[in-house]
Short mmCIF file of C-alpha atoms and ligand atoms in Angstrom, two decimals:
data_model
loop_
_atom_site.label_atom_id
_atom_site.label_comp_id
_atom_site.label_asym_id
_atom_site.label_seq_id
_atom_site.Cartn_x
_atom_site.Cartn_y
_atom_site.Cartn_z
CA UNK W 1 77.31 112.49 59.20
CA UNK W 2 78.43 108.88 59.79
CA UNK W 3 76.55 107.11 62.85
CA UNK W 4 78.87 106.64 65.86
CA UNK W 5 79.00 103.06 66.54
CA UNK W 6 78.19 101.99 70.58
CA UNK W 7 80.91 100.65 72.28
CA UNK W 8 80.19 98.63 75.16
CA UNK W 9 83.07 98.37 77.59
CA UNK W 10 83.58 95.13 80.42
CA UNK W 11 83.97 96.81 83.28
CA UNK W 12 86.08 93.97 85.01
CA UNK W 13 88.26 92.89 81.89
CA UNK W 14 88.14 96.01 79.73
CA UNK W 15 86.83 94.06 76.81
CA UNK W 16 85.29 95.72 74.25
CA UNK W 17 82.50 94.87 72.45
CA UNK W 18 79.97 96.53 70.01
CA UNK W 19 76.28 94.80 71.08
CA UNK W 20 75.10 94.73 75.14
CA UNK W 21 75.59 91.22 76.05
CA UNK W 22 74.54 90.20 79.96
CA UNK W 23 77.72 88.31 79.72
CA UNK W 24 80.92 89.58 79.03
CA UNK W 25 82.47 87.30 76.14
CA UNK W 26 85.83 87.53 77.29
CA UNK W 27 86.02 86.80 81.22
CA UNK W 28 82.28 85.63 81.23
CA UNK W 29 81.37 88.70 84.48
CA UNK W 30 77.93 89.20 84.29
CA UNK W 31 76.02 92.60 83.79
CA UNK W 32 79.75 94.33 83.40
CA UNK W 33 79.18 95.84 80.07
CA UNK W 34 78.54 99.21 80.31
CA UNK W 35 78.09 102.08 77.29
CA UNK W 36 81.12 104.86 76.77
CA UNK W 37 82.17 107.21 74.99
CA UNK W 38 84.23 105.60 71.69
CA UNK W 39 87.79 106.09 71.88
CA UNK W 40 89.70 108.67 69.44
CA UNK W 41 91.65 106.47 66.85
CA UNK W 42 95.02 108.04 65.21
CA UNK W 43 94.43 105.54 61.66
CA UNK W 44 96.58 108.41 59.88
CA UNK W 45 99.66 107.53 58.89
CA UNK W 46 102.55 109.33 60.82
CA UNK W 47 103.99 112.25 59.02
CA UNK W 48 107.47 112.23 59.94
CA UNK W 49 109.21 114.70 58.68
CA UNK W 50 108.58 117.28 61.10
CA UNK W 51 107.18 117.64 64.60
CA UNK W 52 108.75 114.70 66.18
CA UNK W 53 111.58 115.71 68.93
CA UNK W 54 114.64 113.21 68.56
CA UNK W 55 114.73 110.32 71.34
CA UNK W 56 117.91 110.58 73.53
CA UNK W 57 119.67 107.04 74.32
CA UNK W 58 120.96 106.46 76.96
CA UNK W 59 123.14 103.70 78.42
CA UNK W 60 122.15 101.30 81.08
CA UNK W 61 125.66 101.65 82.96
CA UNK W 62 124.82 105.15 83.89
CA UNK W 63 125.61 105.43 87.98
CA UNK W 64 122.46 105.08 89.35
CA UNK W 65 120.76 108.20 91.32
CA UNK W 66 120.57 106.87 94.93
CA UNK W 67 116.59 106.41 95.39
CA UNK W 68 115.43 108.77 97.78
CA UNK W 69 112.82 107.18 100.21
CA UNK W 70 111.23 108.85 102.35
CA UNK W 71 109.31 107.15 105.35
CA UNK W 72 106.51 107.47 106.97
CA UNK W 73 107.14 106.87 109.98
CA UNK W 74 105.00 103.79 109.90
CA UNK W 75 107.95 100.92 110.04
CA UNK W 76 104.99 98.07 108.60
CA UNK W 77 104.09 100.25 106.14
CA UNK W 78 107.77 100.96 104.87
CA UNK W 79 108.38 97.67 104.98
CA UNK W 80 106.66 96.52 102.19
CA UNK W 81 107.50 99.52 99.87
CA UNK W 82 111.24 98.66 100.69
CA UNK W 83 111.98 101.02 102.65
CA UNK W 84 109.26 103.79 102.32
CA UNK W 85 108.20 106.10 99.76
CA UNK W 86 109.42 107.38 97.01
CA UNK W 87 109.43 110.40 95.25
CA UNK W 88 107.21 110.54 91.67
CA UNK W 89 106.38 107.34 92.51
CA UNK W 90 102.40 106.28 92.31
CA UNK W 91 100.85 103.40 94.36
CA UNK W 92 97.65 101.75 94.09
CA UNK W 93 95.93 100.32 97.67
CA UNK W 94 93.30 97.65 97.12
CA UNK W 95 91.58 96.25 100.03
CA UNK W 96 87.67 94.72 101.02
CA UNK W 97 85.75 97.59 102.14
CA UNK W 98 85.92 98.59 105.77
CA UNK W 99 89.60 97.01 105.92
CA UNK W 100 91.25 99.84 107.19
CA UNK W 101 92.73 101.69 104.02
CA UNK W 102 91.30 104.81 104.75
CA UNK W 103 92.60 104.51 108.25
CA UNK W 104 96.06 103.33 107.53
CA UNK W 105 96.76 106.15 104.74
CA UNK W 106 95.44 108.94 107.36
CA UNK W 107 97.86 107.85 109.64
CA UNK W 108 100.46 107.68 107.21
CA UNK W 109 99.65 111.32 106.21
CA UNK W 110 99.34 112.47 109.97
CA UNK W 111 102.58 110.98 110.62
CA UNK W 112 104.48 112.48 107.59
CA UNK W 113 102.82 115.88 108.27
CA UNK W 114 103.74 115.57 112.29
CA UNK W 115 107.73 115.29 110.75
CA UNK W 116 107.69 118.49 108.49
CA UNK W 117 106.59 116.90 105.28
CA UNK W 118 103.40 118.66 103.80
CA UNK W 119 101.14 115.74 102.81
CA UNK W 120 97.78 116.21 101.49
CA UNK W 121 94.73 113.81 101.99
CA UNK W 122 91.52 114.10 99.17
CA UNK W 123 88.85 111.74 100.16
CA UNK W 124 86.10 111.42 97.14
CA UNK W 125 84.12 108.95 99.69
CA UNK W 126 83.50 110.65 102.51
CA UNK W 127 82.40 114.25 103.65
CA UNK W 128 85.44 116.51 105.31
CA UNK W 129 83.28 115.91 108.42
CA UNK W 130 83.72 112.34 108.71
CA UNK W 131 87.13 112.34 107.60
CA UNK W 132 87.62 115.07 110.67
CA UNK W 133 85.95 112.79 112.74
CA UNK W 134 87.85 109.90 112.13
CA UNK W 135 91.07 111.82 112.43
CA UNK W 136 90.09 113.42 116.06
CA UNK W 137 89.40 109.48 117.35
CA UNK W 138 92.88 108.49 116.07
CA UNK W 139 94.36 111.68 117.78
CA UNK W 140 95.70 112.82 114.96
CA UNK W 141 93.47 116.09 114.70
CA UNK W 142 96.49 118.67 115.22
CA UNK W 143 98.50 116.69 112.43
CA UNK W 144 98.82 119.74 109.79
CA UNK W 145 97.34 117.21 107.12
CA UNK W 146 95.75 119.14 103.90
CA UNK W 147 92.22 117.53 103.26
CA UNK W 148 89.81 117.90 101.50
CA UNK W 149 86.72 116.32 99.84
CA UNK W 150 86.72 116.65 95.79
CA UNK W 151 86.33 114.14 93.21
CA UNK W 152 87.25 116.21 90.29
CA UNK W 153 90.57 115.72 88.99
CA UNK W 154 91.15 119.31 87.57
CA UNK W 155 90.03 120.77 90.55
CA UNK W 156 92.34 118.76 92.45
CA UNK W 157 95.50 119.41 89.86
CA UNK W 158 94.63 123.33 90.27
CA UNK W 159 94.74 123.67 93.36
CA UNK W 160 97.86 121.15 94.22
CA UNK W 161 99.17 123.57 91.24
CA UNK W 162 98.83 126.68 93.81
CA UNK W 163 100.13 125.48 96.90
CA UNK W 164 103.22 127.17 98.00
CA UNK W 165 104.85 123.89 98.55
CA UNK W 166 104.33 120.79 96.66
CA UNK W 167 102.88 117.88 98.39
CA UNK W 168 105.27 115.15 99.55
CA UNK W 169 102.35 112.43 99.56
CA UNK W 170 99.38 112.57 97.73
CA UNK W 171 96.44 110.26 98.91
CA UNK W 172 93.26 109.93 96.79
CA UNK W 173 90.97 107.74 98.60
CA UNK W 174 89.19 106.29 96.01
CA UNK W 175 89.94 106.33 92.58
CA UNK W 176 86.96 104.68 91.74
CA UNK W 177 85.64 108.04 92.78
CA UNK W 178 87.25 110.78 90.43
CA UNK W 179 86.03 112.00 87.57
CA UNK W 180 87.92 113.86 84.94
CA UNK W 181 86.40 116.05 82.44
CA UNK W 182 88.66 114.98 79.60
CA UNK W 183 86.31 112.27 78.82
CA UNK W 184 82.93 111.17 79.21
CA UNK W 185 81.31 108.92 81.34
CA UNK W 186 80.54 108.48 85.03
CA UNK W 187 83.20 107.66 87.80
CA UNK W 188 84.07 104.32 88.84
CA UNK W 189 83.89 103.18 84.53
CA UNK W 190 86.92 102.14 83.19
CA UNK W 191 87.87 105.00 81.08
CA UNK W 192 86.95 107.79 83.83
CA UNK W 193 88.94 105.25 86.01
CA UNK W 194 92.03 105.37 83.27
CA UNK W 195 92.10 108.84 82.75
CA UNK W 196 91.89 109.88 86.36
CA UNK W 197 94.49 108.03 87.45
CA UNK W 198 96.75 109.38 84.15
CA UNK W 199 96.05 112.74 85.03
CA UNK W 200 97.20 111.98 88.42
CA UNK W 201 100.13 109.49 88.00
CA UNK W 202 101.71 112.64 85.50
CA UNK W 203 101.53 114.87 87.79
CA UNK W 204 103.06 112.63 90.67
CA UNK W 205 105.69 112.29 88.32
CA UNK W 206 106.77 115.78 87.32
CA UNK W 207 106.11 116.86 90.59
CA UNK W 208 107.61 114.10 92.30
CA UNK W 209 105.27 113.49 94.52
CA UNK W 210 104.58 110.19 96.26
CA UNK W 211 100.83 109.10 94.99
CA UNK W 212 98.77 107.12 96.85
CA UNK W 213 95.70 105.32 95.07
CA UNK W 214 93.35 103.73 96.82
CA UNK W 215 91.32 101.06 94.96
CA UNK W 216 88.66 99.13 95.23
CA UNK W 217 88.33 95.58 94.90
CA UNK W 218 85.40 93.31 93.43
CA UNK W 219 84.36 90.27 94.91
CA UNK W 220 86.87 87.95 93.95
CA UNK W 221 89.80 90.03 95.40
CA UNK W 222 90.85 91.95 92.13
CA UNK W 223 91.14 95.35 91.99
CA UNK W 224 88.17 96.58 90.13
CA UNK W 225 88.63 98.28 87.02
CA UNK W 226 91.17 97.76 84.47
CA UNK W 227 93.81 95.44 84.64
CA UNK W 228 95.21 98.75 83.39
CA UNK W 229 95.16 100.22 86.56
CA UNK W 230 97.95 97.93 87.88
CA UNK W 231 100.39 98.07 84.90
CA UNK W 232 99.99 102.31 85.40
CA UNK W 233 101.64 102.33 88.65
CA UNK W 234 104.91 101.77 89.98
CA UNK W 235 103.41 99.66 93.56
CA UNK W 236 101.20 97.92 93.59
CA UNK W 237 99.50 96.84 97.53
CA UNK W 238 96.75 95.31 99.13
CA UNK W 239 95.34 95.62 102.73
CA UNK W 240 94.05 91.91 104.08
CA UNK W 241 92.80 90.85 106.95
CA UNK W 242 89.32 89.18 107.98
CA UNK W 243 87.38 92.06 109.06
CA UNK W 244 85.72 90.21 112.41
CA UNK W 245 89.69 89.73 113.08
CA UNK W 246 91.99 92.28 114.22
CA UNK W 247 94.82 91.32 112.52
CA UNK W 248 95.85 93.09 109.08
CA UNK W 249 98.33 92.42 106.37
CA UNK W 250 100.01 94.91 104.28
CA UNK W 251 101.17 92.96 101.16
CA UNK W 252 103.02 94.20 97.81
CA UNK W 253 102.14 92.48 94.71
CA UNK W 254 104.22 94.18 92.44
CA UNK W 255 106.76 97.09 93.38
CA UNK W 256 109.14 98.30 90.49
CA UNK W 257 111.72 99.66 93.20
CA UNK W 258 111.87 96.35 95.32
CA UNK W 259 111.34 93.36 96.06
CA UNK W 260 107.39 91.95 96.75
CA UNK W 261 107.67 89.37 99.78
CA UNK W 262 108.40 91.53 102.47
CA UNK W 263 104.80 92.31 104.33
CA UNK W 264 103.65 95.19 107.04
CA UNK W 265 101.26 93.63 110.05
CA UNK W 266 99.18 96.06 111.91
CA UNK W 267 96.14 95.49 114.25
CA UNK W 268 93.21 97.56 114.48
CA UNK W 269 92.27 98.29 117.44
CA UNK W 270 89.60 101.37 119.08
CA UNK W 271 92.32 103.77 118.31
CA UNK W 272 93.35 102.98 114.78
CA UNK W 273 96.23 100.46 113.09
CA UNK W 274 98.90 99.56 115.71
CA UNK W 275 102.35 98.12 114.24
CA UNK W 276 103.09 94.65 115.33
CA UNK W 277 106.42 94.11 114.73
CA UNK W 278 106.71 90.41 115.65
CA UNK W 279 104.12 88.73 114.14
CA UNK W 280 105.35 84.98 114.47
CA UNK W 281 102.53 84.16 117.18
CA UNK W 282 99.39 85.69 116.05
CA UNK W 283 98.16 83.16 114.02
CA UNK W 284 98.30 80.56 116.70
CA UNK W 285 95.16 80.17 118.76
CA UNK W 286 96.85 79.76 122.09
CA UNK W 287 95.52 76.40 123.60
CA UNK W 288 97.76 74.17 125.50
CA UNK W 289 96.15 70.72 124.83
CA UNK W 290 96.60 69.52 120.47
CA UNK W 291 93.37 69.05 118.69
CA UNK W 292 92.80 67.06 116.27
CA UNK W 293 92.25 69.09 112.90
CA UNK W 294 94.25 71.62 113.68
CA UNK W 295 98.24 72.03 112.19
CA UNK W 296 100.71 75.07 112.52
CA UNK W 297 102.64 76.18 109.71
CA UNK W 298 106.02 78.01 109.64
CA UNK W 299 105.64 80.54 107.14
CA UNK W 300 108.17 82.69 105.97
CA UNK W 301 106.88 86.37 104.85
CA UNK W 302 110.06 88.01 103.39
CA UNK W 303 112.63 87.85 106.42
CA UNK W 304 110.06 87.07 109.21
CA UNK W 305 109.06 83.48 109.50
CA UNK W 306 105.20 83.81 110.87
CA UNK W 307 103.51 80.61 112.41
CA UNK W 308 100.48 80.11 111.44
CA UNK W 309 97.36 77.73 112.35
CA UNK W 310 95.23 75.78 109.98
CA UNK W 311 92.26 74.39 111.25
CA UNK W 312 90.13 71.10 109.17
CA UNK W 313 86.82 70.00 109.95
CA UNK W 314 84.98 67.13 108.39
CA UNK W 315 81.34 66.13 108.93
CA UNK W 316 80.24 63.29 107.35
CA UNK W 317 77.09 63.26 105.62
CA UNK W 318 74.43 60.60 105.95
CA UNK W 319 72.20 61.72 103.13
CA UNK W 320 73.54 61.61 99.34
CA UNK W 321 73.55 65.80 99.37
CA UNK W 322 76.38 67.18 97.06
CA UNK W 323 78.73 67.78 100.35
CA UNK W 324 79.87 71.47 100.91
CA UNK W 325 83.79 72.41 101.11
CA UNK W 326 84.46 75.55 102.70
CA UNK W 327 87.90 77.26 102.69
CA UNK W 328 89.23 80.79 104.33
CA UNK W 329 92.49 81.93 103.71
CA UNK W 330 93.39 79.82 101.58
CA UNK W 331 92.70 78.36 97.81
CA UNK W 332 89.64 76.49 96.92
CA UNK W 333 91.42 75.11 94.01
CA UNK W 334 94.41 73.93 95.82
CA UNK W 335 92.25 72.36 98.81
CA UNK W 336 90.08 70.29 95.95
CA UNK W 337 94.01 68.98 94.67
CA UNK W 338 94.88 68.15 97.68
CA UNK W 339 91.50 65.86 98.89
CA UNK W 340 92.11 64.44 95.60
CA UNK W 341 95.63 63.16 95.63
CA UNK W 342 94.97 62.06 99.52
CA UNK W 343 92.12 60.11 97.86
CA UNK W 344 93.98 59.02 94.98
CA UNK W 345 97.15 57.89 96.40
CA UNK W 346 96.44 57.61 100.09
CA UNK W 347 92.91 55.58 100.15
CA UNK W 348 91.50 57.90 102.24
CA UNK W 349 87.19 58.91 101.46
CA UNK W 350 85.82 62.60 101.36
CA UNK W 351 83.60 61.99 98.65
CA UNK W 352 80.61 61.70 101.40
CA UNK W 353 82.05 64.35 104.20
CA UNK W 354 81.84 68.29 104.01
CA UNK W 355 85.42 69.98 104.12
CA UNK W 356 85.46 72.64 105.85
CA UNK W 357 89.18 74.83 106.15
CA UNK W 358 90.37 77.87 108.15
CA UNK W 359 93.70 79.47 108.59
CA UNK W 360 93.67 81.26 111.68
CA UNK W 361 93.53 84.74 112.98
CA UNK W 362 91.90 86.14 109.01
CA UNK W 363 95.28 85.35 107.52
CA UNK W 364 95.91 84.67 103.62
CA UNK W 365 97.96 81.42 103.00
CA UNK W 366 99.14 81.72 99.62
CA UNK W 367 102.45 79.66 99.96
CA UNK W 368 102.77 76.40 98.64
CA UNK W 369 104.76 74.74 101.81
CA UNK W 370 101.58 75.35 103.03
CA UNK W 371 100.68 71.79 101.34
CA UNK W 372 101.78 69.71 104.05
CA UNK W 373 100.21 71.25 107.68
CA UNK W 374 96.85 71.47 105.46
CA UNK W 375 97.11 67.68 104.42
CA UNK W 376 98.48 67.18 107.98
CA UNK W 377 95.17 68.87 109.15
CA UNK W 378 92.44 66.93 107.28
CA UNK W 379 94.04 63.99 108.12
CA UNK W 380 93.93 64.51 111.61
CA UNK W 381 90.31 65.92 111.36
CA UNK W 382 89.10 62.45 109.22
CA UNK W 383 91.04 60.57 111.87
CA UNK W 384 89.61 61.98 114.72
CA UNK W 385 93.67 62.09 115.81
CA UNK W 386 95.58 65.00 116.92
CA UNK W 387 98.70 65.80 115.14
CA UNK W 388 101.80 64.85 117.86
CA UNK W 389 101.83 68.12 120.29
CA UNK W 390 103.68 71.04 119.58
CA UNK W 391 104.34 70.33 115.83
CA UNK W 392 104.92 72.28 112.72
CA UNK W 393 104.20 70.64 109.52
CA UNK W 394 105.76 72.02 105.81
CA UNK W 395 106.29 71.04 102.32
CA UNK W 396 105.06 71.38 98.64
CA UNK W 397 102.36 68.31 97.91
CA UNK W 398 103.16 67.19 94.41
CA UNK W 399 99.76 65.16 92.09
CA UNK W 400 101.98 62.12 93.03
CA UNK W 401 101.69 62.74 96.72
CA UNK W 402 105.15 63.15 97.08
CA UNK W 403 106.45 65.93 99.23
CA UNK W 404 108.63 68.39 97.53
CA UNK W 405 110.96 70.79 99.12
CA UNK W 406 110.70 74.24 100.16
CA UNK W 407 112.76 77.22 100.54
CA UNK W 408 114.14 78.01 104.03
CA UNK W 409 113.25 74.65 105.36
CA UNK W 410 116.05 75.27 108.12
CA UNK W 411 115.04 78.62 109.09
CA UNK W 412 111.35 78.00 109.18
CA UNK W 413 112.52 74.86 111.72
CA UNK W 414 114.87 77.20 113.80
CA UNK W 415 112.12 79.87 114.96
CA UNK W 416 109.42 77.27 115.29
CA UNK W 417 112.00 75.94 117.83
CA UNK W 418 112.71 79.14 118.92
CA UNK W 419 109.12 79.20 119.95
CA UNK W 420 108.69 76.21 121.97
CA UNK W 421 107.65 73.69 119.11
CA UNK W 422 109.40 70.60 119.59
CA UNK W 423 108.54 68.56 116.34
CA UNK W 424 108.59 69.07 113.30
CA UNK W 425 108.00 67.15 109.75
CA UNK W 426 108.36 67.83 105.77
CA UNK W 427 110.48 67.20 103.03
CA UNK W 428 113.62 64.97 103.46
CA UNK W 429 117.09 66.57 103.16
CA UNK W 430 116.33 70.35 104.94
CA UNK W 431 119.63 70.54 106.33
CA UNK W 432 120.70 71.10 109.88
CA UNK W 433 117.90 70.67 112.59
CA UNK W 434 117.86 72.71 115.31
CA UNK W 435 119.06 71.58 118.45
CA UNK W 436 115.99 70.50 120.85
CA UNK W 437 113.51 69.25 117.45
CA UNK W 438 112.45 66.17 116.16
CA UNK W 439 112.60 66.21 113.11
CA UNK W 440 110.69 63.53 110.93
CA UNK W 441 110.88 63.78 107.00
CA UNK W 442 108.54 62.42 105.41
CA UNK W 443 109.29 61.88 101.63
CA UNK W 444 105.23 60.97 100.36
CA UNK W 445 101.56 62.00 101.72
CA UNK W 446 100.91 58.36 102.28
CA UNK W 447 104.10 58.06 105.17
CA UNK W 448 102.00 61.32 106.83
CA UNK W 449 98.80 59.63 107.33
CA UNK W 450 100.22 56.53 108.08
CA UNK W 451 101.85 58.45 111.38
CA UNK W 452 98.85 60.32 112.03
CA UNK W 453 96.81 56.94 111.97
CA UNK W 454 99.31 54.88 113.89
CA UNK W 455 99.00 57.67 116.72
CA UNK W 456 96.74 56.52 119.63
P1 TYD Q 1 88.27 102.27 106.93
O1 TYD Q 1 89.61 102.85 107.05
O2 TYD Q 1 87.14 103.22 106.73
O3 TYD Q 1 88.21 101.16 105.81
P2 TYD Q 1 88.32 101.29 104.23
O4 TYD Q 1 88.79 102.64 103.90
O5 TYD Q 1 89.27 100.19 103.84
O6 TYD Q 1 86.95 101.00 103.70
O7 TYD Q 1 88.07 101.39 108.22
C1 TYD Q 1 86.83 101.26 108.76
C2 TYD Q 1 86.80 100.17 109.81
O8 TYD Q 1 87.82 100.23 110.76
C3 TYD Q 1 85.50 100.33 110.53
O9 TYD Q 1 84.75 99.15 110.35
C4 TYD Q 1 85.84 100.56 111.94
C5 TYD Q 1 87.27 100.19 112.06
N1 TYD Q 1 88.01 101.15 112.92
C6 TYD Q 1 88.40 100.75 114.17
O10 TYD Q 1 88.13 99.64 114.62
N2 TYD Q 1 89.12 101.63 114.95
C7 TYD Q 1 89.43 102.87 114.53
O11 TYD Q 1 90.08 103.64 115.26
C8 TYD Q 1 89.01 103.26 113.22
C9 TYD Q 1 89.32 104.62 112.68
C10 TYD Q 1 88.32 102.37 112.45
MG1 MG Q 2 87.76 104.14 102.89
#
């Protein structure tokens, strides 16, 4: 009999290889290689003149069938999906551990369940008791949810195959966590992890049922497993938020039935996720006096322009250490860019001062307009200078320092004014102002500092 050859699988890429390495050769994780099973290969050439079913076409100018959405009664969570569920359709949830995923999708079940649909809720994670538990502090005990605690995916397909009704929503909280007998290997690996969430995503379509996946993520934000994972699904979300801050974001990163910039806000409080529906002053810290360091930034998440703090420090170091640059909510990449073209093309020194950056309130800045209020706020922090009072700050920082425009520069301006802000500044030519702003363009980095130096 011919030796099976090992097959070592990277559990964060999915690259295969056939020695253990500590290091995966293709994304360079370490210890991610793990044994499994080898994979079935077809090399036989396809016979094809019988057994193959004919292909129908079909043309793309067929009227489309209306989607069907249903919601669930969670507006910030429809949001997002475009409008709510929909049938057959499978999403996958990442989110940091402890976020509130668990939380959010009992609620969503409860609520669906409260309006006649029959949801059911199969936690692989925790014991019925503590999902029970959980559900009686959110009082949402009576909900008629079905739960239940299983991690086998025939199991689970059985007995969804003898309910009386099918399910309208499906949650399986983790899939990290199943396990399906047609394969080998333990859960969490990225084959178990692939064929669970096959198994599952077929029957969600023929059934058309709304799946729910929740997901882990590793510890650079991805969601661990395949990359497979995310091409399987129709959605897919992830639940952010700082978890010492109360605020959460519900964001899409890819939805096949809309569009991916509108987001859900929620804040967790002793009784579960409350909606926020207007979010544009969370991410403000509230003080009257301006500080120096700190800049707002209109943001503009789908239709709702959020404002948003970022907050610079800078200590200067006295001994020749390597200094330290810190950054939360936002990228570490994009910060190093930026303290090099204000460096570069501005004169200004951070080679001997630690950088430290925050955006307020646990948010996720991932917007390039972004650019300008975080330039506006290290400037202000390495000048010791407050930014002028009651100021927003926008605009995409180019290598050359030059300040490039941004969409929805006159909408971002209009609900900052809407909010009390007075002044604002970023690219040149944004269109009308708003009645009550100053408005000061400023075309280059180098015309920002000089204002922020100039100030007394
Ligand atoms: P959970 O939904 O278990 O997170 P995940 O499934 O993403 O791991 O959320 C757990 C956290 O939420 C926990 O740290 C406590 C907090 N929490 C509240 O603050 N209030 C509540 O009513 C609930 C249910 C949880
Ligand atoms: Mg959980």
């Amino acid at each position: 009999m011919a030796k099976t050859k090992k097959r070592y699988v990277c559990q964060a890429c999915g690259a295969v290889s056939r020695r253990w390495q500590g290091q995966c050769a293709d994304c360079a994780e370490w210890n991610s290689l793990v044994e499994e099973a080898p994979a079935t290969v077809f090399s036989q050439k396809h016979d094809l003149s019988s057994g193959g079913r004919a292909v129908e076409f079909v043309s793309l100018d067929k009227p489309a069938e209306a989607l069907l959405r249903r919601t669930t009664g969670l507006a910030e969570f429809d949001r997002p999906l475009g409008g709510g569920l929909v049938p057959g359709s499978a999403i996958l949830m990442g989110g940091d551990p402890g976020i509130g995923k668990s939380t959010l999708l009992l609620q969503a079940a409860a609520t669906i369940a409260k309006n006649g649909g029959e949801t059911v809720y199969v936690s692989g994670e925790e014991a019925a008791g503590q999902v029970r538990m959980r559900a009686t502090r959110l009082g949402l005990a009576d909900a008629p949810v079905k739960m239940a605690a299983a991690t086998s995916v025939r199991d689970i397909l059985t007995t969804l195959s003898k309910m009386e009704k099918t399910p309208d929503l499906l949650v399986i909280d983790s899939i990290q966590t199943m396990h399906s007998d047609q394969i080998e290997g333990a859960p969490g690996t990225v084959s178990q992890v692939r064929a669970s969430a096959f198994e599952l995503i077929r029957y969600a379509k023929e059934n058309g049922v709304a799946l729910v996946l929740v997901g882990h993520v590793t510890k650079d934000g991805n969601i661990a497993g395949p990359r497979v994972l995310e091409h399987m699904v129709d959605v897919v979300m992830s639940f952010e938020g700082e978890r010492s801050h109360q605020y959460r974001i519900l964001r899409v990163l890819k939805n096949r039935f809309g569009a991916v910039d509108e987001i859900g806000v929620f804040a967790m409080a002793g009784k579960g996720l409350t909606e926020v529906e207007n979010p544009s002053m969370l991410f403000l810290s509230g003080r009257d006096e301006p500080l120096a360091g700190s800049a707002v930034f209109p943001a503009l998440e789908g239709t709702r322009p959020v404002l948003i703090e970022v907050q610079a420090l800078i200590v200067r170091l006295q001994s020749g250490a390597t200094p330290r640059r810190a950054v939360v909510g936002w990228d570490t990449g994009r910060l190093a860019m930026l303290l090099a073209v204000l460096e570069a093309r501005c004169g200004l020194n951070f080679s001997s001062a630690e950088v430290y950056l925050n955006v307020a309130g646990g948010y996720r800045l991932s917007d390039p307009a972004a650019d300008l209020a975080v330039a506006g706020a290290l400037v202000s922090a390495l000048a010791d200078k407050p930014l002028p009072d009651k100021s927003v700050h926008f605009g995409e920082v180019s290598l050359a320092g030059e300040v490039r425009p941004v969409a929805h520069g006159g909408l971002r301006l209009r609900e900052a004014a809407k909010l009390g802000f007075t002044n604002g500044s970023g690219p040149p030519d944004i269109g009308e102002i708003p009645n009550g702003l100053n408005y000061v363009s400023v075309a280059s980095l180098p015309k920002l500092v000089d204002r922020v130096m100039r100030a007394h």
